[in-house]
Coordinates of C-alpha atoms and ligand atoms in Angstrom, one line a residue:
X5 CA -12.4 52.8 -55.8
X6 CA -13.2 50.0 -53.5
X7 CA -13.4 47.2 -56.1
X8 CA -12.2 44.4 -53.7
X9 CA -15.7 44.1 -52.3
X10 CA -16.8 42.5 -55.6
X11 CA -15.9 38.8 -55.9
X12 CA -13.4 38.3 -58.6
X13 CA -11.5 35.4 -60.3
X14 CA -8.0 36.2 -61.6
X15 CA -7.1 35.3 -65.1
X16 CA -4.2 37.6 -65.8
X17 CA -1.2 37.3 -63.5
X18 CA 0.2 40.9 -63.8
X19 CA -0.7 44.2 -65.2
X20 CA -0.6 44.1 -69.0
X21 CA 2.2 46.1 -70.5
X22 CA 2.1 49.7 -71.7
X23 CA 4.6 50.1 -74.6
X24 CA 5.6 52.9 -76.9
X25 CA 4.9 52.5 -80.6
X26 CA 8.0 54.3 -81.7
X27 CA 7.9 53.4 -85.4
X28 CA 4.2 54.2 -85.8
X29 CA 4.7 57.5 -84.0
X30 CA 7.6 58.4 -86.4
X31 CA 5.5 57.3 -89.3
X32 CA 2.6 59.6 -88.3
X33 CA 4.9 62.5 -87.4
X34 CA 2.6 63.9 -84.8
X35 CA 1.6 62.6 -81.4
X36 CA 3.5 59.9 -79.5
X37 CA 1.4 56.7 -79.7
X38 CA 1.5 54.2 -76.8
X39 CA -0.4 50.9 -76.5
X40 CA -1.9 49.1 -73.5
X41 CA -1.5 45.4 -74.3
X42 CA -4.9 44.1 -73.3
X43 CA -4.5 41.7 -76.2
X44 CA -2.2 39.9 -73.7
X45 CA -4.6 39.3 -70.9
X46 CA -5.0 35.7 -69.7
X47 CA -7.3 32.9 -71.0
X48 CA -7.1 31.4 -74.5
X49 CA -5.8 34.1 -76.9
X50 CA -6.4 37.0 -74.5
X51 CA -8.4 40.2 -75.1
X52 CA -10.7 42.6 -73.3
X53 CA -13.4 40.1 -72.4
X54 CA -11.0 38.4 -69.9
X55 CA -11.2 41.4 -67.6
X56 CA -15.0 41.4 -67.6
X57 CA -15.2 37.7 -67.1
X58 CA -13.2 37.9 -63.9
X59 CA -16.2 39.5 -62.2
X60 CA -18.9 37.8 -64.2
X61 CA -17.6 34.2 -63.6
X62 CA -17.1 34.9 -59.9
X63 CA -20.8 35.7 -59.7
X64 CA -21.7 32.6 -61.7
X65 CA -19.6 30.4 -59.3
X66 CA -21.2 32.1 -56.3
X67 CA -24.6 31.2 -57.7
X68 CA -23.6 27.5 -58.1
X69 CA -23.8 27.6 -62.0
X70 CA -22.5 24.6 -63.9
X71 CA -22.8 26.1 -67.4
X72 CA -22.0 29.5 -68.8
X73 CA -24.3 30.7 -71.6
X74 CA -23.5 33.7 -73.8
X75 CA -24.0 35.1 -77.3
X76 CA -22.0 36.9 -80.0
X77 CA -21.3 37.2 -83.7
X78 CA -20.0 34.3 -85.7
X79 CA -16.4 35.2 -85.0
X80 CA -17.0 36.4 -81.4
X81 CA -13.9 36.9 -79.3
X82 CA -16.3 37.2 -76.3
X83 CA -17.7 33.7 -77.0
X84 CA -14.1 32.3 -77.3
X85 CA -13.1 33.8 -74.0
X86 CA -16.3 32.9 -72.1
X87 CA -15.7 29.3 -73.3
X88 CA -12.1 29.5 -72.2
X89 CA -13.1 30.7 -68.7
X90 CA -15.6 27.8 -68.5
X91 CA -12.8 25.4 -69.4
X92 CA -10.6 27.0 -66.7
X93 CA -13.3 26.7 -64.1
X94 CA -14.5 23.2 -65.0
X95 CA -17.8 24.5 -66.3
X96 CA -19.7 23.7 -69.5
X97 CA -20.4 26.4 -72.0
X98 CA -23.2 27.0 -74.6
X99 CA -23.1 29.7 -77.2
X100 CA -25.8 31.5 -79.3
X101 CA -24.2 32.9 -82.5
X102 CA -25.9 35.7 -84.4
X103 CA -25.4 36.0 -88.2
X104 CA -25.1 39.8 -88.2
X105 CA -24.1 39.5 -91.8
X106 CA -26.6 37.2 -93.6
X107 CA -25.1 33.8 -94.5
X108 CA -21.9 34.6 -92.5
X109 CA -21.9 31.4 -90.4
X110 CA -19.8 28.6 -91.8
X111 CA -19.3 25.5 -89.5
X112 CA -15.9 24.9 -91.0
X113 CA -14.7 28.6 -90.7
X114 CA -11.3 29.3 -89.1
X115 CA -10.4 31.8 -86.4
X116 CA -12.6 31.9 -83.3
X117 CA -15.1 29.5 -84.9
X118 CA -12.4 26.8 -85.1
X119 CA -11.5 27.5 -81.4
X120 CA -15.1 27.1 -80.3
X121 CA -14.9 23.5 -81.4
X122 CA -11.3 22.9 -80.2
X123 CA -12.1 24.3 -76.7
X124 CA -15.0 21.9 -76.5
X125 CA -18.1 24.0 -76.6
X126 CA -21.1 21.9 -75.4
X127 CA -23.6 23.4 -78.0
X128 CA -23.8 26.2 -80.5
X129 CA -27.1 27.6 -81.7
X130 CA -26.9 29.8 -84.8
X131 CA -29.6 32.4 -85.3
X132 CA -30.4 35.2 -87.8
X133 CA -29.7 38.9 -87.3
X134 CA -32.4 40.6 -85.3
X135 CA -33.2 37.5 -83.2
X136 CA -34.0 38.3 -79.5
X137 CA -30.6 37.1 -78.2
X138 CA -31.6 37.4 -74.5
X139 CA -34.7 35.3 -75.1
X140 CA -32.6 32.7 -76.9
X141 CA -30.1 32.5 -74.0
X142 CA -32.9 32.4 -71.4
X143 CA -34.5 29.4 -73.3
X144 CA -31.2 27.5 -73.0
X145 CA -31.1 28.3 -69.3
X146 CA -34.7 27.0 -68.9
X147 CA -33.8 23.8 -70.8
X148 CA -30.8 23.3 -68.5
X149 CA -32.9 23.9 -65.4
X150 CA -35.4 21.3 -66.6
X151 CA -32.5 18.8 -66.8
X152 CA -31.5 19.6 -63.2
X153 CA -28.6 21.9 -64.3
X154 CA -27.9 25.5 -63.6
X155 CA -26.9 28.0 -66.3
X156 CA -25.5 31.5 -65.9
X157 CA -26.4 33.9 -68.7
X158 CA -23.7 36.5 -69.6
X159 CA -24.9 39.3 -71.9
X160 CA -23.3 39.9 -75.3
X161 CA -19.7 41.2 -74.8
X162 CA -20.0 40.7 -71.0
X163 CA -21.3 44.3 -71.1
X164 CA -23.4 44.9 -67.9
X165 CA -22.3 46.9 -64.9
X166 CA -20.6 43.9 -63.2
X167 CA -18.6 43.2 -66.4
X168 CA -17.7 46.8 -66.9
X169 CA -16.0 46.8 -63.5
X170 CA -13.2 44.9 -65.4
X171 CA -12.5 48.2 -67.3
X172 CA -13.0 50.4 -64.2
X173 CA -10.1 48.3 -62.8
X174 CA -8.2 48.7 -66.0
X175 CA -8.5 52.5 -65.8
X176 CA -7.0 52.4 -62.3
X177 CA -4.3 50.1 -63.6
X178 CA -3.4 52.5 -66.4
X179 CA -3.2 55.5 -64.0
X180 CA -1.0 53.7 -61.5
X181 CA 1.2 52.2 -64.2
X182 CA 1.7 55.4 -66.2
X183 CA 2.6 57.2 -62.9
X184 CA 5.2 54.5 -62.1
X185 CA 6.6 54.9 -65.7
X186 CA 6.7 58.7 -65.4
X187 CA 4.4 58.7 -68.4
X188 CA 2.0 61.6 -68.6
X189 CA -0.8 60.6 -71.0
X190 CA -3.0 63.2 -72.8
X191 CA -5.6 61.0 -74.4
X192 CA -6.9 57.5 -74.5
X193 CA -8.5 55.8 -77.5
X194 CA -10.4 52.5 -77.5
X195 CA -12.8 50.5 -79.6
X196 CA -16.5 50.9 -78.7
X197 CA -18.8 47.9 -79.4
X198 CA -21.1 46.4 -76.8
X199 CA -19.9 49.4 -74.7
X200 CA -18.6 47.7 -71.5
X201 CA -14.9 48.6 -72.2
X202 CA -15.7 52.2 -73.1
X203 CA -18.1 52.7 -70.2
X204 CA -15.9 51.0 -67.7
X205 CA -12.8 53.0 -68.7
X206 CA -14.9 56.2 -68.5
X207 CA -16.3 55.5 -65.1
X208 CA -12.8 54.5 -63.8
X209 CA -11.2 57.7 -65.2
X210 CA -14.0 59.9 -63.8
X211 CA -14.0 58.0 -60.4
X212 CA -10.2 58.7 -60.1
X213 CA -10.7 62.3 -61.3
X214 CA -8.1 61.6 -64.0
X215 CA -9.2 64.5 -66.3
X216 CA -7.9 62.4 -69.2
X217 CA -10.1 62.5 -72.3
X218 CA -11.3 59.1 -73.7
X219 CA -12.4 58.7 -77.3
X220 CA -14.3 55.6 -78.4
X221 CA -14.2 54.5 -82.0
X222 CA -17.4 52.7 -83.0
X223 CA -17.4 49.3 -84.8
X224 CA -21.2 49.0 -85.4
X225 CA -23.5 51.8 -84.5
X226 CA -24.1 55.4 -85.5
X227 CA -22.6 58.0 -83.2
X228 CA -25.6 59.2 -81.2
X229 CA -26.9 55.7 -80.7
X230 CA -23.6 54.4 -79.5
X231 CA -23.0 57.4 -77.2
X232 CA -26.4 56.8 -75.7
X233 CA -25.6 53.1 -75.1
X234 CA -22.2 53.9 -73.5
X235 CA -23.7 56.7 -71.3
X236 CA -26.5 54.4 -70.1
X237 CA -24.1 51.6 -69.1
X238 CA -21.7 54.1 -67.6
X239 CA -24.5 55.5 -65.4
X240 CA -25.5 52.0 -64.2
X241 CA -21.8 51.2 -63.6
X242 CA -21.3 54.4 -61.6
X243 CA -24.4 53.6 -59.6
X244 CA -23.1 50.1 -58.8
X245 CA -20.0 51.8 -57.4
X246 CA -21.8 54.6 -55.6
X247 CA -20.2 57.3 -57.8
X248 CA -22.0 60.4 -59.0
X249 CA -23.8 60.6 -62.3
X250 CA -21.7 60.5 -65.5
X251 CA -21.9 63.8 -67.5
X252 CA -23.2 63.1 -71.0
X253 CA -20.6 65.3 -72.6
X254 CA -17.8 63.0 -71.4
X255 CA -19.0 60.3 -73.8
X256 CA -17.5 60.5 -77.3
X257 CA -18.0 57.6 -79.7
X258 CA -17.0 58.4 -83.3
X259 CA -18.7 56.5 -86.1
X260 CA -16.5 57.6 -89.1
X261 CA -14.5 54.3 -89.3
X262 CA -17.4 51.8 -89.1
X263 CA -17.6 51.6 -92.9
X264 CA -20.5 49.7 -94.4
X265 CA -21.2 47.8 -91.2
X266 CA -20.2 45.6 -88.3
X267 CA -17.3 43.2 -89.3
X268 CA -17.3 44.4 -92.9
X269 CA -13.8 45.2 -94.0
X270 CA -12.7 48.8 -94.9
X271 CA -9.6 50.0 -96.6
X272 CA -8.6 52.0 -93.5
X273 CA -8.9 48.8 -91.4
X274 CA -6.7 46.9 -93.8
X275 CA -4.1 49.7 -93.8
X276 CA -4.1 49.9 -89.9
X277 CA -3.7 46.1 -89.5
X278 CA -0.8 46.0 -92.0
X279 CA 0.9 49.1 -90.5
X280 CA 0.8 47.7 -87.0
X281 CA 2.1 44.3 -88.1
X282 CA 4.9 45.7 -90.3
X283 CA 6.0 48.7 -88.2
X284 CA 5.5 47.2 -84.7
X285 CA 5.0 43.4 -85.0
X286 CA 1.6 43.9 -83.2
X287 CA -1.4 41.9 -84.5
X288 CA -4.7 43.8 -84.5
X289 CA -8.0 42.3 -85.6
X290 CA -10.3 43.0 -88.6
X291 CA -13.5 43.7 -86.7
X292 CA -12.6 45.9 -83.7
X293 CA -9.0 47.0 -83.2
X294 CA -8.3 47.4 -86.9
X295 CA -11.1 49.9 -87.2
X296 CA -10.3 51.6 -83.8
X297 CA -6.6 52.0 -84.8
X298 CA -7.8 53.3 -88.2
X299 CA -9.7 55.9 -86.2
X300 CA -6.7 56.9 -84.1
X301 CA -4.5 57.1 -87.3
X302 CA -7.2 59.2 -89.0
X303 CA -7.5 61.6 -86.1
X304 CA -3.7 61.9 -85.9
X305 CA -3.6 62.8 -89.6
X306 CA -6.3 65.4 -89.2
X307 CA -4.3 67.1 -86.5
X308 CA -6.7 66.2 -83.7
X309 CA -3.8 65.7 -81.3
X310 CA -1.1 68.3 -80.7
X311 CA 2.5 67.3 -81.7
X312 CA 4.2 65.5 -78.8
X313 CA 0.9 64.7 -77.1
X314 CA 0.9 61.2 -75.7
X315 CA -2.1 59.0 -76.9
X316 CA -2.7 55.6 -75.4
X317 CA -4.4 53.0 -77.6
X318 CA -6.1 50.3 -75.6
X319 CA -5.5 47.1 -77.6
X320 CA -8.6 45.0 -76.8
X321 CA -7.3 41.8 -78.6
X322 CA -9.1 39.8 -81.3
X323 CA -6.1 38.5 -83.3
X324 CA -7.6 35.0 -83.7
X325 CA -10.2 36.5 -86.0
X326 CA -7.4 37.4 -88.4
X327 CA -7.2 33.8 -89.6
X328 CA -10.8 34.0 -90.9
X329 CA -10.0 37.2 -92.9
X330 CA -6.8 36.1 -94.8
X331 CA -8.3 36.9 -98.2
X332 CA -8.8 40.6 -97.3
X333 CA -5.5 41.0 -95.5
X334 CA -2.9 39.3 -97.7
X335 CA -0.9 41.7 -99.8
X336 CA -1.1 39.4 -102.9
Ligands
LIG417 C1 -15.6 42.9 -77.8 C2 -14.4 43.5 -78.4 C3 -14.2 44.9 -78.4 C4 -15.3 45.9 -78.0 O1 -15.4 45.9 -76.6 P1 -16.9 46.2 -76.0 O2 -16.7 46.2 -74.5 O3 -17.8 45.2 -76.5 O4 -17.3 47.6 -76.5 C5 -13.1 45.5 -78.9 N1 -12.1 44.7 -79.3 C6 -12.2 43.3 -79.4 C7 -11.1 42.6 -79.9 C8 -13.3 42.7 -78.9 O5 -13.4 41.4 -79.0

């Protein structure tokens, strides 16, 4: 795909590694599990939003913006990385934080919340669940304009077609890298939240005719609702690239590992976070990759993959949030 026609900033110097999880594979006794280390992308703490921001911030700069405005949950990795990109580019950053769980915002909380302050956020607005987040961000942009400044609004998770190009590029990277490594993958698994990662990977794989199935593991929504959101964004991303329509049946987003709701811990998440730490020294996160890996482990135990099949888990980052969940994750 001709991605070079889209302006891009570079925040990760080289492809992120693909590594074999030998101990986890032996522990599960079925498929071979591999991991794409997108927790090690550039910008403070790394994670999947860095790839989307390469395209989004390039557009912000082209428009002459002096301030990035975005939104997320109270422990949002996307907000941390948008702020980190602003710092890198010499821009200001304002955040709108949604209390998706009532009363979940604590100004003195650790994890990403601590980093918002340390990285020098210009202003944080905390709102209740169900608030019109787009309107809240537009209001900030209007206030800045009235003061002679220029804001650039980035949607939650950086998940619009431009941001999703980051994961179209990642799909190309995975295909080229696995070819170089002589690694023939059979399946890819990723977390599915605001949908940009899932949709971007899907469009990249389809655009390259990879014929490699992709399974998203939901962290928030019910299956049909999430599959609809991923499909809609994939269609718009494909249109941006001039690719054909995305078949609905290529979108799979399983909801069996969401638990009681977004960011609420589950036993399977705690097991997955501990297993990856203790078997592989890999830090997952409690909100996204812990539940996504719980899904991969659950599928492997159910026999969804054939013995010896090679399954790639896309590690989308998030480990700074671990420090806000110590009470759930400590063994004693
Ligand atoms: C945002 C996020 C995701 C989900 O990615 P989307 O593109 O929003 O679906 C997964 N993992 C981590 C660590 C994230 O911060």
